[in-house]
Amino acid sequence: MTHARRHGGFRVCLIHGKNLPMSAIRHALSTKREDDFAAWYQEVIASADMAEESGVRGCMVIKPWGYGIWERMQRLLDDRIKAAGVQNAYFPLFIPLKNFEREAEHVDGFAKEMAVVTHHRLIADGEGGLIPDPEAKLEEPLVVRPTSETIIGDAMSRWIQSWRDLPLRLNQWANVVRWEMRTRMFLRTSEFLWQEGHSAHASAQEAKDETMMALEMYRAFAEEDVALPVVAGEKPENERFPGAVETWSIEAMMQDGKALQAGTSHYLGTNFAHAANIKYQNREGRETLAHTVSWGVSTRMVGGLIMTHGDDDGLRVPPALAPFQVVILPMLREKPEDEALLEYCEGLRAAIAGQSALGETVRVLLDTRPGKAAAKRWDWVRKGAPIIIEVGGRDMEGGVVSLLRRDRLWNMDTGKPAFQNPDRDLCAQSVPTILADMQNGLLTQARERRDANIRRDVTDMDALAAHFSRDRKYPGWVEVQWAKPTGDALEKVVEQLKELRLTLRNVPMHAPPADGTCIFTGEQAVERVFVARAY
RNA sequence: CGGGGAGUGGCGCAGCCUGGUAGCGCAUCUGUUUUGGGAACAGAGGGUCGCAGGUUCGAAUCCUGUCUCCCCGACCA
């Protein structure tokens, strides 16, 4: 009985958030989350004008609104990276094939998904087409980078001679290519945009500290900027980055209960230093291998934002990331009185632009494109602009405006948009408060939803299988206790989970110590680990 | 890569089985009337039917190949 009730509770909690009178409301999207989450996700992207298919396998065109959100992420994360003392640099797109041959695990991990450049010229095929010129075959093929450990390692080996050269801490913003079997916009594309941090250190401890520094930076970025509650923890051995000694991640719960790995930080030990010959003379004059670290966050974070904050009316962009936080829509009539209205709106725009919210100048757009305000309103609702302000002649006469908060879109009594009508000047002053409240509210809402959908009382495999049975639409996550098996024993566990379409996510950092038995082996448990379906 | 589905104006689809001048809805443009709120009416523009071959007097339609997208798996920092 508890089960049935919980199940019902989960569905309401995961998708609706609140019990709205759904039937009375005409939503801005045609697909609801609870009806078809995957179709809903794609409709949000299309109707918010974020991205579209390109015709090139697995590659997308990121449109201004989607790219604007990514640029905001870049800005805020880059500020954090620089504040941590890491410097930006740029390394080549092409990596010599032989670089990958030096680290066995690394090549195993990536060989199956690499794009390779083999020719440097095209010639006519005699039938109106072009083919790679057989005469222009490269001596050594070039790999389009799937990640840059090996080429940055080359540079590090040249730049590091002495212990005085350490630590060397770099970051690059770049695109990478991984020839994935199955792609989904933003979540897994053949080409994606990211930042990759790379550092070399004198000691294992210092390198591990850097690994944790990056992980904590990601946690703060996710929660404070993206309003994405995450669990930071260590990945189990089988989920490690190829060639890493330790892989840490931040994991977020999407509204369908699946887990999304939203950022990773790897302690690479001396594996890559050995492969790339990153050595230095220590204070005693002895040649020593450096310890290296890498960490990355990608455009996948945009997908996580959509699946965390989107609703049945489209996207909701957290104010910190919104390219425009406030959009003003004058109700233009193509008549002489438009001029006075525009002047009134311009006054509002200037007043809002003079405000500062979340530590930055408020980003406000006065949308004067021709068209009806009501039609444009729904465009901005679907795009997820935090505050939409409509202004008509009657507002102007009364010295007020019509303000709509994207996080409180509907008046649940009337089933209509929940407009407020503040005084124009008070409205401008209240914008920073509203934006801060919304940023905070989105995080709180997502965190409560996540916490309500984590179970910690599952102690045997039958109960686990029941919890994740096929008729459970959105089962969320389960935190289990385990004996941390390794090698073949771990493989067996992974196989068991695979049959349930489940994966091990991570071992949360701040969990209470284990006090039970291992759900997989029955031995004394040593720690807790999250089990979930994953993207 | 395995199984399933689909590519036809910007978007969503019908037509294909049974070959014979390319259609519908939304969107767009123009005009009129409206308009405190996701307008109505009238008219108009826009497609070599994913691409390449083949069969045929004639191909969106039949055949072969190929590319792309979606779903389920497998795969996946």
JSON list of C-alpha atoms in Angstrom, two decimals, chain A residues 100-261:
[
{"chain": "A", "resi": 100, "resn": "PHE", "atom": "CA", "xyz": [46.49, 7.61, -28.52]},
{"chain": "A", "resi": 101, "resn": "GLU", "atom": "CA", "xyz": [48.61, 4.51, -28.76]},
{"chain": "A", "resi": 102, "resn": "ARG", "atom": "CA", "xyz": [50.62, 5.48, -25.74]},
{"chain": "A", "resi": 103, "resn": "GLU", "atom": "CA", "xyz": [47.94, 4.98, -23.10]},
{"chain": "A", "resi": 104, "resn": "ALA", "atom": "CA", "xyz": [46.34, 1.56, -23.52]},
{"chain": "A", "resi": 105, "resn": "GLU", "atom": "CA", "xyz": [43.18, 2.09, -21.49]},
{"chain": "A", "resi": 106, "resn": "HIS", "atom": "CA", "xyz": [42.64, 5.51, -22.99]},
{"chain": "A", "resi": 107, "resn": "VAL", "atom": "CA", "xyz": [42.70, 4.22, -26.55]},
{"chain": "A", "resi": 108, "resn": "ASP", "atom": "CA", "xyz": [40.45, 1.30, -25.60]},
{"chain": "A", "resi": 109, "resn": "GLY", "atom": "CA", "xyz": [37.97, 3.75, -24.19]},
{"chain": "A", "resi": 110, "resn": "PHE", "atom": "CA", "xyz": [37.86, 6.01, -27.22]},
{"chain": "A", "resi": 111, "resn": "ALA", "atom": "CA", "xyz": [38.97, 4.00, -30.26]},
{"chain": "A", "resi": 112, "resn": "LYS", "atom": "CA", "xyz": [35.45, 2.99, -31.23]},
{"chain": "A", "resi": 113, "resn": "GLU", "atom": "CA", "xyz": [34.15, 6.52, -31.41]},
{"chain": "A", "resi": 114, "resn": "MET", "atom": "CA", "xyz": [36.82, 8.61, -33.07]},
{"chain": "A", "resi": 115, "resn": "ALA", "atom": "CA", "xyz": [36.58, 10.62, -36.29]},
{"chain": "A", "resi": 116, "resn": "VAL", "atom": "CA", "xyz": [39.78, 10.29, -38.30]},
{"chain": "A", "resi": 117, "resn": "VAL", "atom": "CA", "xyz": [41.21, 12.60, -40.98]},
{"chain": "A", "resi": 118, "resn": "THR", "atom": "CA", "xyz": [43.09, 10.65, -43.61]},
{"chain": "A", "resi": 119, "resn": "HIS", "atom": "CA", "xyz": [43.40, 13.01, -46.60]},
{"chain": "A", "resi": 120, "resn": "HIS", "atom": "CA", "xyz": [44.24, 16.65, -47.13]},
{"chain": "A", "resi": 121, "resn": "ARG", "atom": "CA", "xyz": [42.84, 17.27, -50.62]},
{"chain": "A", "resi": 122, "resn": "LEU", "atom": "CA", "xyz": [39.85, 16.49, -52.82]},
{"chain": "A", "resi": 123, "resn": "ILE", "atom": "CA", "xyz": [39.72, 15.79, -56.54]},
{"chain": "A", "resi": 124, "resn": "ALA", "atom": "CA", "xyz": [36.89, 15.50, -59.07]},
{"chain": "A", "resi": 125, "resn": "ASP", "atom": "CA", "xyz": [35.58, 11.97, -59.43]},
{"chain": "A", "resi": 126, "resn": "GLY", "atom": "CA", "xyz": [34.74, 12.58, -63.10]},
{"chain": "A", "resi": 127, "resn": "GLU", "atom": "CA", "xyz": [31.01, 12.37, -62.45]},
{"chain": "A", "resi": 128, "resn": "GLY", "atom": "CA", "xyz": [30.48, 15.82, -61.05]},
{"chain": "A", "resi": 129, "resn": "GLY", "atom": "CA", "xyz": [31.40, 14.86, -57.50]},
{"chain": "A", "resi": 130, "resn": "LEU", "atom": "CA", "xyz": [34.45, 15.11, -55.30]},
{"chain": "A", "resi": 131, "resn": "ILE", "atom": "CA", "xyz": [36.46, 12.38, -53.63]},
{"chain": "A", "resi": 132, "resn": "PRO", "atom": "CA", "xyz": [39.51, 12.41, -51.37]},
{"chain": "A", "resi": 133, "resn": "ASP", "atom": "CA", "xyz": [42.57, 12.47, -53.56]},
{"chain": "A", "resi": 134, "resn": "PRO", "atom": "CA", "xyz": [44.34, 9.10, -53.19]},
{"chain": "A", "resi": 135, "resn": "GLU", "atom": "CA", "xyz": [47.58, 10.98, -53.86]},
{"chain": "A", "resi": 136, "resn": "ALA", "atom": "CA", "xyz": [46.92, 13.22, -50.86]},
{"chain": "A", "resi": 137, "resn": "LYS", "atom": "CA", "xyz": [46.75, 10.57, -48.20]},
{"chain": "A", "resi": 138, "resn": "LEU", "atom": "CA", "xyz": [48.24, 11.62, -44.87]},
{"chain": "A", "resi": 139, "resn": "GLU", "atom": "CA", "xyz": [51.37, 9.78, -43.74]},
{"chain": "A", "resi": 140, "resn": "GLU", "atom": "CA", "xyz": [49.88, 9.59, -40.31]},
{"chain": "A", "resi": 141, "resn": "PRO", "atom": "CA", "xyz": [46.12, 9.96, -39.83]},
{"chain": "A", "resi": 142, "resn": "LEU", "atom": "CA", "xyz": [44.91, 12.74, -37.54]},
{"chain": "A", "resi": 143, "resn": "VAL", "atom": "CA", "xyz": [42.22, 12.14, -34.98]},
{"chain": "A", "resi": 144, "resn": "VAL", "atom": "CA", "xyz": [39.63, 14.82, -34.33]},
{"chain": "A", "resi": 145, "resn": "ARG", "atom": "CA", "xyz": [40.01, 15.26, -30.57]},
{"chain": "A", "resi": 146, "resn": "PRO", "atom": "CA", "xyz": [37.53, 13.35, -28.41]},
{"chain": "A", "resi": 147, "resn": "THR", "atom": "CA", "xyz": [39.32, 14.95, -25.42]},
{"chain": "A", "resi": 148, "resn": "SER", "atom": "CA", "xyz": [42.73, 16.57, -25.18]},
{"chain": "A", "resi": 149, "resn": "GLU", "atom": "CA", "xyz": [44.69, 14.74, -22.49]},
{"chain": "A", "resi": 150, "resn": "THR", "atom": "CA", "xyz": [47.22, 13.42, -24.96]},
{"chain": "A", "resi": 151, "resn": "ILE", "atom": "CA", "xyz": [47.95, 16.62, -26.87]},
{"chain": "A", "resi": 152, "resn": "ILE", "atom": "CA", "xyz": [48.01, 18.78, -23.76]},
{"chain": "A", "resi": 153, "resn": "GLY", "atom": "CA", "xyz": [50.23, 16.13, -22.21]},
{"chain": "A", "resi": 154, "resn": "ASP", "atom": "CA", "xyz": [52.68, 16.67, -25.09]},
{"chain": "A", "resi": 155, "resn": "ALA", "atom": "CA", "xyz": [52.78, 20.38, -24.33]},
{"chain": "A", "resi": 156, "resn": "MET", "atom": "CA", "xyz": [53.18, 19.75, -20.62]},
{"chain": "A", "resi": 157, "resn": "SER", "atom": "CA", "xyz": [56.12, 17.47, -21.25]},
{"chain": "A", "resi": 158, "resn": "ARG", "atom": "CA", "xyz": [57.84, 20.37, -23.04]},
{"chain": "A", "resi": 159, "resn": "TRP", "atom": "CA", "xyz": [56.84, 23.02, -20.54]},
{"chain": "A", "resi": 160, "resn": "ILE", "atom": "CA", "xyz": [57.67, 21.17, -17.37]},
{"chain": "A", "resi": 161, "resn": "GLN", "atom": "CA", "xyz": [61.33, 20.69, -16.51]},
{"chain": "A", "resi": 162, "resn": "SER", "atom": "CA", "xyz": [61.66, 21.64, -12.88]},
{"chain": "A", "resi": 163, "resn": "TRP", "atom": "CA", "xyz": [59.62, 21.36, -9.71]},
{"chain": "A", "resi": 164, "resn": "ARG", "atom": "CA", "xyz": [59.39, 25.14, -10.04]},
{"chain": "A", "resi": 165, "resn": "ASP", "atom": "CA", "xyz": [57.21, 24.67, -13.13]},
{"chain": "A", "resi": 166, "resn": "LEU", "atom": "CA", "xyz": [54.56, 22.93, -11.03]},
{"chain": "A", "resi": 167, "resn": "PRO", "atom": "CA", "xyz": [51.71, 23.05, -10.60]},
{"chain": "A", "resi": 168, "resn": "LEU", "atom": "CA", "xyz": [50.74, 23.81, -14.20]},
{"chain": "A", "resi": 169, "resn": "ARG", "atom": "CA", "xyz": [47.04, 24.52, -14.35]},
{"chain": "A", "resi": 170, "resn": "LEU", "atom": "CA", "xyz": [45.30, 25.06, -17.70]},
{"chain": "A", "resi": 171, "resn": "ASN", "atom": "CA", "xyz": [41.83, 25.16, -19.15]},
{"chain": "A", "resi": 172, "resn": "GLN", "atom": "CA", "xyz": [40.54, 25.27, -22.70]},
{"chain": "A", "resi": 173, "resn": "TRP", "atom": "CA", "xyz": [37.11, 26.02, -24.15]},
{"chain": "A", "resi": 174, "resn": "ALA", "atom": "CA", "xyz": [36.71, 23.87, -27.21]},
{"chain": "A", "resi": 175, "resn": "ASN", "atom": "CA", "xyz": [34.65, 21.54, -29.32]},
{"chain": "A", "resi": 176, "resn": "VAL", "atom": "CA", "xyz": [35.27, 17.80, -29.28]},
{"chain": "A", "resi": 177, "resn": "VAL", "atom": "CA", "xyz": [33.97, 14.93, -31.40]},
{"chain": "A", "resi": 178, "resn": "ARG", "atom": "CA", "xyz": [32.89, 11.49, -30.28]},
{"chain": "A", "resi": 179, "resn": "TRP", "atom": "CA", "xyz": [31.24, 9.27, -32.83]},
{"chain": "A", "resi": 180, "resn": "GLU", "atom": "CA", "xyz": [28.36, 8.17, -30.63]},
{"chain": "A", "resi": 181, "resn": "MET", "atom": "CA", "xyz": [25.95, 5.47, -31.77]},
{"chain": "A", "resi": 182, "resn": "ARG", "atom": "CA", "xyz": [22.88, 7.24, -30.60]},
{"chain": "A", "resi": 183, "resn": "THR", "atom": "CA", "xyz": [22.60, 10.97, -30.16]},
{"chain": "A", "resi": 184, "resn": "ARG", "atom": "CA", "xyz": [20.16, 13.34, -28.49]},
{"chain": "A", "resi": 185, "resn": "MET", "atom": "CA", "xyz": [20.29, 17.09, -28.75]},
{"chain": "A", "resi": 186, "resn": "PHE", "atom": "CA", "xyz": [22.48, 18.62, -26.05]},
{"chain": "A", "resi": 187, "resn": "LEU", "atom": "CA", "xyz": [22.66, 15.35, -24.07]},
{"chain": "A", "resi": 188, "resn": "ARG", "atom": "CA", "xyz": [24.83, 13.39, -26.46]},
{"chain": "A", "resi": 189, "resn": "THR", "atom": "CA", "xyz": [25.87, 14.88, -29.77]},
{"chain": "A", "resi": 190, "resn": "SER", "atom": "CA", "xyz": [28.70, 13.77, -32.04]},
{"chain": "A", "resi": 191, "resn": "GLU", "atom": "CA", "xyz": [30.28, 17.19, -31.72]},
{"chain": "A", "resi": 192, "resn": "PHE", "atom": "CA", "xyz": [29.85, 19.08, -28.50]},
{"chain": "A", "resi": 193, "resn": "LEU", "atom": "CA", "xyz": [31.19, 22.18, -26.80]},
{"chain": "A", "resi": 194, "resn": "TRP", "atom": "CA", "xyz": [32.88, 22.06, -23.43]},
{"chain": "A", "resi": 195, "resn": "GLN", "atom": "CA", "xyz": [35.68, 23.23, -21.25]},
{"chain": "A", "resi": 196, "resn": "GLU", "atom": "CA", "xyz": [38.42, 20.86, -20.23]},
{"chain": "A", "resi": 197, "resn": "GLY", "atom": "CA", "xyz": [40.74, 21.67, -17.37]},
{"chain": "A", "resi": 198, "resn": "HIS", "atom": "CA", "xyz": [44.14, 19.98, -17.27]},
{"chain": "A", "resi": 199, "resn": "SER", "atom": "CA", "xyz": [46.77, 20.25, -14.61]},
{"chain": "A", "resi": 200, "resn": "ALA", "atom": "CA", "xyz": [50.06, 18.68, -13.58]},
{"chain": "A", "resi": 201, "resn": "HIS", "atom": "CA", "xyz": [51.27, 18.48, -9.99]},
{"chain": "A", "resi": 202, "resn": "ALA", "atom": "CA", "xyz": [54.31, 17.41, -8.03]},
{"chain": "A", "resi": 203, "resn": "SER", "atom": "CA", "xyz": [52.50, 15.13, -5.62]},
{"chain": "A", "resi": 204, "resn": "ALA", "atom": "CA", "xyz": [49.56, 12.76, -5.62]},
{"chain": "A", "resi": 205, "resn": "GLN", "atom": "CA", "xyz": [48.02, 14.68, -2.77]},
{"chain": "A", "resi": 206, "resn": "GLU", "atom": "CA", "xyz": [48.22, 17.99, -4.55]},
{"chain": "A", "resi": 207, "resn": "ALA", "atom": "CA", "xyz": [46.70, 16.45, -7.66]},
{"chain": "A", "resi": 208, "resn": "LYS", "atom": "CA", "xyz": [43.88, 14.89, -5.65]},
{"chain": "A", "resi": 209, "resn": "ASP", "atom": "CA", "xyz": [43.23, 18.25, -4.02]},
{"chain": "A", "resi": 210, "resn": "GLU", "atom": "CA", "xyz": [42.93, 19.78, -7.48]},
{"chain": "A", "resi": 211, "resn": "THR", "atom": "CA", "xyz": [40.51, 17.02, -8.49]},
{"chain": "A", "resi": 212, "resn": "MET", "atom": "CA", "xyz": [38.33, 17.92, -5.54]},
{"chain": "A", "resi": 213, "resn": "MET", "atom": "CA", "xyz": [38.72, 21.65, -6.19]},
{"chain": "A", "resi": 214, "resn": "ALA", "atom": "CA", "xyz": [37.26, 21.19, -9.66]},
{"chain": "A", "resi": 215, "resn": "LEU", "atom": "CA", "xyz": [34.48, 18.95, -8.36]},
{"chain": "A", "resi": 216, "resn": "GLU", "atom": "CA", "xyz": [33.49, 21.52, -5.76]},
{"chain": "A", "resi": 217, "resn": "MET", "atom": "CA", "xyz": [33.64, 24.28, -8.37]},
{"chain": "A", "resi": 218, "resn": "TYR", "atom": "CA", "xyz": [31.22, 22.28, -10.51]},
{"chain": "A", "resi": 219, "resn": "ARG", "atom": "CA", "xyz": [28.90, 21.65, -7.59]},
{"chain": "A", "resi": 220, "resn": "ALA", "atom": "CA", "xyz": [28.76, 25.35, -6.81]},
{"chain": "A", "resi": 221, "resn": "PHE", "atom": "CA", "xyz": [28.29, 26.27, -10.48]},
{"chain": "A", "resi": 222, "resn": "ALA", "atom": "CA", "xyz": [25.51, 23.72, -10.92]},
{"chain": "A", "resi": 223, "resn": "GLU", "atom": "CA", "xyz": [23.63, 24.70, -7.81]},
{"chain": "A", "resi": 224, "resn": "GLU", "atom": "CA", "xyz": [24.23, 28.45, -7.66]},
{"chain": "A", "resi": 225, "resn": "ASP", "atom": "CA", "xyz": [24.15, 29.30, -11.35]},
{"chain": "A", "resi": 226, "resn": "VAL", "atom": "CA", "xyz": [22.20, 26.53, -13.08]},
{"chain": "A", "resi": 227, "resn": "ALA", "atom": "CA", "xyz": [19.92, 25.97, -10.05]},
{"chain": "A", "resi": 228, "resn": "LEU", "atom": "CA", "xyz": [20.65, 22.28, -10.58]},
{"chain": "A", "resi": 229, "resn": "PRO", "atom": "CA", "xyz": [20.89, 20.32, -7.34]},
{"chain": "A", "resi": 230, "resn": "VAL", "atom": "CA", "xyz": [23.62, 17.71, -7.66]},
{"chain": "A", "resi": 231, "resn": "VAL", "atom": "CA", "xyz": [25.21, 14.89, -5.74]},
{"chain": "A", "resi": 232, "resn": "ALA", "atom": "CA", "xyz": [28.99, 15.02, -5.81]},
{"chain": "A", "resi": 233, "resn": "GLY", "atom": "CA", "xyz": [30.75, 11.72, -5.41]},
{"chain": "A", "resi": 234, "resn": "GLU", "atom": "CA", "xyz": [33.20, 9.17, -6.74]},
{"chain": "A", "resi": 235, "resn": "LYS", "atom": "CA", "xyz": [32.35, 7.00, -9.72]},
{"chain": "A", "resi": 236, "resn": "PRO", "atom": "CA", "xyz": [32.72, 3.26, -9.22]},
{"chain": "A", "resi": 237, "resn": "GLU", "atom": "CA", "xyz": [35.69, 1.62, -10.92]},
{"chain": "A", "resi": 238, "resn": "ASN", "atom": "CA", "xyz": [33.66, 0.44, -13.93]},
{"chain": "A", "resi": 239, "resn": "GLU", "atom": "CA", "xyz": [32.51, 4.00, -14.70]},
{"chain": "A", "resi": 240, "resn": "ARG", "atom": "CA", "xyz": [35.97, 5.54, -14.60]},
{"chain": "A", "resi": 241, "resn": "PHE", "atom": "CA", "xyz": [37.32, 7.71, -17.38]},
{"chain": "A", "resi": 242, "resn": "PRO", "atom": "CA", "xyz": [39.65, 5.56, -19.53]},
{"chain": "A", "resi": 243, "resn": "GLY", "atom": "CA", "xyz": [43.09, 5.89, -18.01]},
{"chain": "A", "resi": 244, "resn": "ALA", "atom": "CA", "xyz": [41.99, 7.54, -14.77]},
{"chain": "A", "resi": 245, "resn": "VAL", "atom": "CA", "xyz": [42.86, 6.41, -11.25]},
{"chain": "A", "resi": 246, "resn": "GLU", "atom": "CA", "xyz": [39.79, 8.12, -9.77]},
{"chain": "A", "resi": 247, "resn": "THR", "atom": "CA", "xyz": [36.77, 9.65, -11.48]},
{"chain": "A", "resi": 248, "resn": "TRP", "atom": "CA", "xyz": [34.45, 11.99, -9.60]},
{"chain": "A", "resi": 249, "resn": "SER", "atom": "CA", "xyz": [31.15, 13.35, -10.84]},
{"chain": "A", "resi": 250, "resn": "ILE", "atom": "CA", "xyz": [28.22, 15.56, -10.08]},
{"chain": "A", "resi": 251, "resn": "GLU", "atom": "CA", "xyz": [24.92, 13.76, -10.77]},
{"chain": "A", "resi": 252, "resn": "ALA", "atom": "CA", "xyz": [21.57, 15.46, -11.24]},
{"chain": "A", "resi": 253, "resn": "MET", "atom": "CA", "xyz": [18.05, 14.01, -11.27]},
{"chain": "A", "resi": 254, "resn": "MET", "atom": "CA", "xyz": [15.91, 14.85, -14.25]},
{"chain": "A", "resi": 255, "resn": "GLN", "atom": "CA", "xyz": [12.12, 15.23, -14.01]},
{"chain": "A", "resi": 256, "resn": "ASP", "atom": "CA", "xyz": [11.61, 11.70, -15.30]},
{"chain": "A", "resi": 257, "resn": "GLY", "atom": "CA", "xyz": [13.75, 10.45, -12.44]},
{"chain": "A", "resi": 258, "resn": "LYS", "atom": "CA", "xyz": [16.76, 9.52, -14.56]},
{"chain": "A", "resi": 259, "resn": "ALA", "atom": "CA", "xyz": [20.28, 10.52, -13.57]},
{"chain": "A", "resi": 260, "resn": "LEU", "atom": "CA", "xyz": [22.42, 12.85, -15.65]},
{"chain": "A", "resi": 261, "resn": "GLN", "atom": "CA", "xyz": [26.16, 13.06, -15.15]}
]
